[in-house]
Short mmCIF file of C-alpha atoms and ligand atoms in Angstrom, two decimals:
data_model
loop_
_atom_site.label_atom_id
_atom_site.label_comp_id
_atom_site.label_asym_id
_atom_site.label_seq_id
_atom_site.Cartn_x
_atom_site.Cartn_y
_atom_site.Cartn_z
CA MET A 1 -130.90 -143.66 12.72
CA ILE A 2 -133.09 -145.25 14.89
CA ILE A 3 -136.15 -142.99 14.73
CA ALA A 4 -139.01 -144.19 18.35
CA LEU A 5 -142.80 -144.02 17.78
CA ASP A 6 -144.29 -144.12 20.07
CA GLY A 7 -148.18 -142.81 21.84
CA PRO A 8 -151.23 -144.57 22.06
CA ALA A 9 -153.52 -146.88 20.18
CA ALA A 10 -154.94 -145.71 16.36
CA SER A 11 -153.24 -142.49 17.41
CA GLY A 12 -151.65 -142.27 13.85
CA LYS A 13 -148.19 -144.06 14.72
CA GLY A 14 -148.11 -146.67 12.99
CA THR A 15 -148.88 -144.92 9.87
CA LEU A 16 -146.54 -141.97 9.93
CA ALA A 17 -144.16 -144.83 10.90
CA ARG A 18 -144.62 -146.49 7.46
CA ARG A 19 -144.90 -143.40 5.52
CA LEU A 20 -141.03 -142.54 7.27
CA ALA A 21 -139.22 -145.84 6.82
CA ARG A 22 -140.54 -146.01 2.81
CA HIS A 23 -138.65 -141.95 2.70
CA PHE A 24 -135.68 -142.56 3.94
CA ASP A 25 -134.53 -146.23 2.71
CA LEU A 26 -135.04 -147.84 6.85
CA PRO A 27 -136.73 -151.33 7.20
CA HIS A 28 -139.81 -150.66 10.39
CA LEU A 29 -140.93 -153.01 12.52
CA ASP A 30 -144.55 -152.68 14.01
CA THR A 31 -144.20 -153.80 17.76
CA GLY A 32 -147.34 -153.47 18.43
CA LEU A 33 -147.45 -156.75 16.10
CA LEU A 34 -145.40 -159.10 17.80
CA TYR A 35 -148.11 -158.32 21.05
CA ARG A 36 -150.93 -159.00 18.55
CA ALA A 37 -149.14 -161.96 17.11
CA THR A 38 -148.88 -163.55 21.10
CA ALA A 39 -152.19 -162.45 22.10
CA LYS A 40 -154.05 -164.04 18.54
CA ALA A 41 -151.37 -167.51 19.80
CA LEU A 42 -153.14 -167.63 22.91
CA ILE A 43 -156.85 -167.28 21.66
CA ASP A 44 -155.85 -169.93 18.93
CA GLN A 45 -155.05 -172.35 21.44
CA GLY A 46 -158.12 -171.78 23.37
CA HIS A 47 -156.26 -170.29 26.12
CA ASN A 48 -157.04 -167.73 28.60
CA LEU A 49 -155.67 -164.17 28.17
CA SER A 50 -154.78 -163.54 31.21
CA ASP A 51 -152.83 -167.29 31.48
CA PRO A 52 -149.09 -166.17 31.30
CA ALA A 53 -147.41 -169.14 31.46
CA ALA A 54 -149.07 -169.63 28.29
CA ALA A 55 -148.05 -165.90 26.93
CA ILE A 56 -144.51 -165.89 27.85
CA SER A 57 -144.29 -169.23 26.18
CA ALA A 58 -146.42 -168.32 22.81
CA ALA A 59 -143.44 -164.75 22.89
CA ARG A 60 -140.49 -166.93 23.02
CA GLY A 61 -141.67 -168.68 19.55
CA LEU A 62 -142.01 -165.08 17.26
CA ALA A 63 -139.47 -165.12 14.66
CA LEU A 64 -139.64 -160.93 13.15
CA THR A 65 -141.11 -162.77 9.54
CA GLY A 66 -143.88 -164.55 8.51
CA PHE A 67 -146.89 -162.68 10.50
CA ASP A 68 -150.28 -162.40 8.59
CA GLU A 69 -151.15 -159.14 9.04
CA GLY A 70 -154.87 -159.06 8.01
CA SER A 71 -155.67 -161.76 11.27
CA LEU A 72 -153.63 -160.02 13.52
CA ARG A 73 -155.81 -156.05 12.83
CA GLY A 74 -159.46 -157.26 13.84
CA ARG A 75 -160.57 -156.18 17.45
CA GLU A 76 -160.99 -158.40 20.06
CA VAL A 77 -156.73 -159.03 19.09
CA GLY A 78 -155.69 -155.77 19.81
CA ALA A 79 -157.66 -155.68 22.93
CA GLY A 80 -156.27 -159.25 23.89
CA ALA A 81 -152.68 -157.07 22.75
CA SER A 82 -152.70 -154.95 25.96
CA ILE A 83 -153.46 -158.17 28.45
CA VAL A 84 -150.19 -160.43 27.31
CA GLY A 85 -148.38 -156.47 27.02
CA ALA A 86 -148.93 -156.41 30.58
CA ILE A 87 -146.65 -159.49 31.57
CA PRO A 88 -143.03 -157.98 32.47
CA GLU A 89 -141.75 -162.45 31.11
CA VAL A 90 -144.15 -160.97 27.89
CA ARG A 91 -142.59 -158.38 27.35
CA ALA A 92 -139.04 -159.83 28.43
CA ALA A 93 -139.32 -161.93 26.08
CA LEU A 94 -140.21 -160.09 22.83
CA PHE A 95 -136.78 -157.78 23.64
CA ASP A 96 -133.98 -159.47 21.47
CA LEU A 97 -135.86 -159.66 18.67
CA GLN A 98 -136.91 -155.31 19.03
CA ARG A 99 -133.12 -154.72 20.19
CA THR A 100 -131.22 -156.10 17.79
CA PHE A 101 -133.99 -155.31 14.99
CA ALA A 102 -133.38 -151.72 15.53
CA GLN A 103 -129.67 -151.98 16.03
CA ARG A 104 -129.74 -153.69 11.82
CA PRO A 105 -126.90 -151.47 10.20
CA GLY A 106 -127.64 -148.21 8.44
CA GLY A 107 -130.55 -148.15 11.36
CA ALA A 108 -134.95 -148.88 11.35
CA VAL A 109 -137.88 -147.17 12.70
CA LEU A 110 -140.34 -148.89 15.23
CA ASP A 111 -143.10 -148.10 17.33
CA GLY A 112 -145.14 -148.96 20.07
CA ARG A 113 -145.45 -147.85 23.55
CA ASP A 114 -142.02 -147.96 24.55
CA ILE A 115 -139.74 -147.51 22.38
CA GLY A 116 -138.45 -144.45 23.07
CA THR A 117 -138.17 -145.40 26.10
CA VAL A 118 -137.11 -149.20 26.83
CA ILE A 119 -135.76 -150.66 24.03
CA CYS A 120 -134.77 -148.25 22.24
CA PRO A 121 -133.49 -145.28 24.12
CA GLU A 122 -130.42 -144.00 22.52
CA ALA A 123 -132.91 -143.99 19.53
CA HIS A 124 -132.09 -140.49 17.46
CA VAL A 125 -134.97 -138.95 16.93
CA LYS A 126 -138.48 -140.37 19.15
CA ILE A 127 -141.68 -138.95 18.54
CA PHE A 128 -144.87 -139.58 20.69
CA VAL A 129 -147.48 -139.26 18.66
CA THR A 130 -150.98 -138.68 20.01
CA ALA A 131 -155.18 -137.57 19.60
CA THR A 132 -158.32 -136.63 21.00
CA PRO A 133 -159.96 -140.36 21.84
CA GLU A 134 -162.99 -138.92 19.89
CA THR A 135 -160.48 -138.51 16.77
CA ARG A 136 -158.94 -141.82 17.73
CA ALA A 137 -161.82 -144.02 18.13
CA THR A 138 -163.11 -141.88 15.23
CA ARG A 139 -160.22 -143.44 13.06
CA ARG A 140 -160.04 -146.82 14.54
CA ALA A 141 -163.74 -147.50 13.82
CA LEU A 142 -163.48 -146.73 10.01
CA GLU A 143 -160.51 -149.40 10.21
CA LEU A 144 -162.31 -151.88 11.13
CA LYS A 145 -165.11 -150.70 9.24
CA GLU A 146 -162.75 -151.92 6.12
CA ARG A 147 -162.01 -154.71 7.58
CA GLY A 148 -165.53 -156.01 7.83
CA GLU A 149 -165.63 -155.51 11.25
CA THR A 150 -168.46 -152.61 12.28
CA PHE A 151 -169.25 -151.37 16.04
CA ASP A 152 -170.49 -148.45 16.81
CA TYR A 153 -168.65 -145.48 18.19
CA ASP A 154 -169.54 -145.70 21.57
CA THR A 155 -167.93 -149.08 21.96
CA ILE A 156 -165.06 -147.88 19.87
CA LEU A 157 -164.05 -145.21 21.77
CA ALA A 158 -165.00 -146.84 25.22
CA ASP A 159 -161.98 -149.65 23.93
CA ILE A 160 -159.70 -146.71 22.91
CA ARG A 161 -160.14 -145.69 26.35
CA LYS A 162 -160.14 -148.91 28.35
CA ARG A 163 -156.47 -149.58 26.63
CA ASP A 164 -155.25 -146.10 27.60
CA SER A 165 -155.60 -146.21 30.65
CA LEU A 166 -154.46 -150.23 30.75
CA ASP A 167 -151.60 -149.62 28.83
CA ALA A 168 -150.97 -146.54 30.62
CA THR A 169 -151.02 -147.23 34.38
CA ARG A 170 -149.38 -151.42 34.08
CA PRO A 171 -146.41 -151.53 36.10
CA VAL A 172 -143.42 -152.52 33.89
CA ALA A 173 -143.07 -149.98 30.21
CA PRO A 174 -146.18 -148.07 30.49
CA LEU A 175 -146.92 -145.96 27.74
CA LYS A 176 -145.33 -142.22 28.24
CA ALA A 177 -143.57 -140.04 25.95
CA ALA A 178 -139.99 -140.22 26.65
CA GLU A 179 -138.47 -136.98 28.42
CA ASP A 180 -136.53 -136.65 25.23
CA ALA A 181 -138.91 -137.39 23.10
CA HIS A 182 -141.69 -134.51 20.91
CA VAL A 183 -145.15 -134.22 20.87
CA LEU A 184 -147.02 -135.08 17.37
CA ASP A 185 -150.80 -134.12 18.76
CA THR A 186 -151.99 -135.31 14.79
CA SER A 187 -155.80 -134.55 16.87
CA MET A 188 -156.48 -131.97 13.55
CA LEU A 189 -154.20 -133.35 11.05
CA ASP A 190 -155.08 -135.55 7.73
CA ILE A 191 -152.07 -137.90 7.51
CA ASP A 192 -150.17 -135.86 4.45
CA ALA A 193 -150.62 -132.73 7.30
CA ALA A 194 -149.17 -135.02 10.06
CA PHE A 195 -145.97 -136.82 8.20
CA ALA A 196 -145.08 -133.21 6.97
CA GLU A 197 -145.02 -132.89 11.04
CA ALA A 198 -143.62 -135.68 12.43
CA LEU A 199 -140.29 -135.30 8.98
CA ALA A 200 -140.17 -131.37 10.23
CA ILE A 201 -139.54 -133.59 13.60
CA VAL A 202 -136.69 -135.32 12.14
CA THR A 203 -134.52 -133.69 9.83
CA THR A 204 -134.20 -131.41 12.49
CA HIS A 205 -133.52 -133.07 14.99
CA ALA A 206 -131.86 -136.91 14.68
CA LYS A 207 -129.02 -137.25 15.97
CA ALA A 208 -125.99 -137.54 14.22
CA GLY A 209 -126.31 -141.40 13.60
O1 CDP B 1 -152.36 -149.89 17.03
P1 CDP B 1 -152.53 -150.03 18.46
O2 CDP B 1 -152.65 -149.12 19.43
O3 CDP B 1 -154.55 -150.54 18.47
O4 CDP B 1 -152.76 -151.77 18.31
P2 CDP B 1 -151.27 -151.70 18.38
O5 CDP B 1 -150.54 -150.52 18.36
O6 CDP B 1 -150.20 -152.98 17.63
O7 CDP B 1 -150.73 -152.29 20.21
C1 CDP B 1 -151.69 -153.38 20.83
C2 CDP B 1 -151.62 -153.75 22.69
O8 CDP B 1 -150.29 -154.06 22.11
C3 CDP B 1 -151.15 -151.89 22.77
O9 CDP B 1 -152.37 -151.72 23.25
C4 CDP B 1 -150.22 -152.34 24.23
O10 CDP B 1 -150.53 -153.03 24.77
C5 CDP B 1 -149.53 -153.61 23.61
N1 CDP B 1 -148.05 -152.93 23.46
C6 CDP B 1 -147.01 -152.28 23.94
O11 CDP B 1 -147.00 -153.31 24.67
N2 CDP B 1 -145.69 -152.59 23.12
C7 CDP B 1 -145.98 -152.20 22.63
N3 CDP B 1 -144.52 -151.74 22.19
C8 CDP B 1 -146.44 -152.55 20.97
C9 CDP B 1 -147.74 -152.75 21.94
#
């Protein structure tokens, strides 16, 4: 079974994907890490984030293993991921890695922005996870604080709104719910309640496979 989760920044899709993967004993790919790792490579090499040639070459050099998640979760790398993710050739360079992962025997859980629309249009179940920008900003501020990166709420909310707009308006693979996705609004749900809803969606709606 392939489970596709998409949604905007800090909507909770990553946590839900991890928990669904554990529940169904499936491998999980957080595809945001690929875009984050591409951005991090550019930052480390001193390249401009909107230098397409450098971004494409960084994306082509990625493999699915060996991500240092700790160094990829910060605010600067997240914002950079959104910039490199708007470059069509970067998305093309990362396509096969994601497809190969999705087609593992037995299936997989993938989360990102375009899993249900571009990477796995044939997924057995698609969930589009949303929450209000304010809820997401509160969650992201907490997450960054736990990493030792403290920013005021308004800065994070502005980041979230900017990222939503970049992700939703780019011409290639914009963030949007697939027509056959089930929308899960987690604004009023804690993580256990959101997981219970996600699990109900999967068990009720997953196509055979
Ligand atoms: O958790 P958060 O949404 O902040 O970050 P993420 O899921 O790691 O994604 C970071 C950025 O990578 C997003 O803002 C997108 O621009 C880009 N991305 C993408 O374009 N396509 C994906 N499948 C996953 C991430």
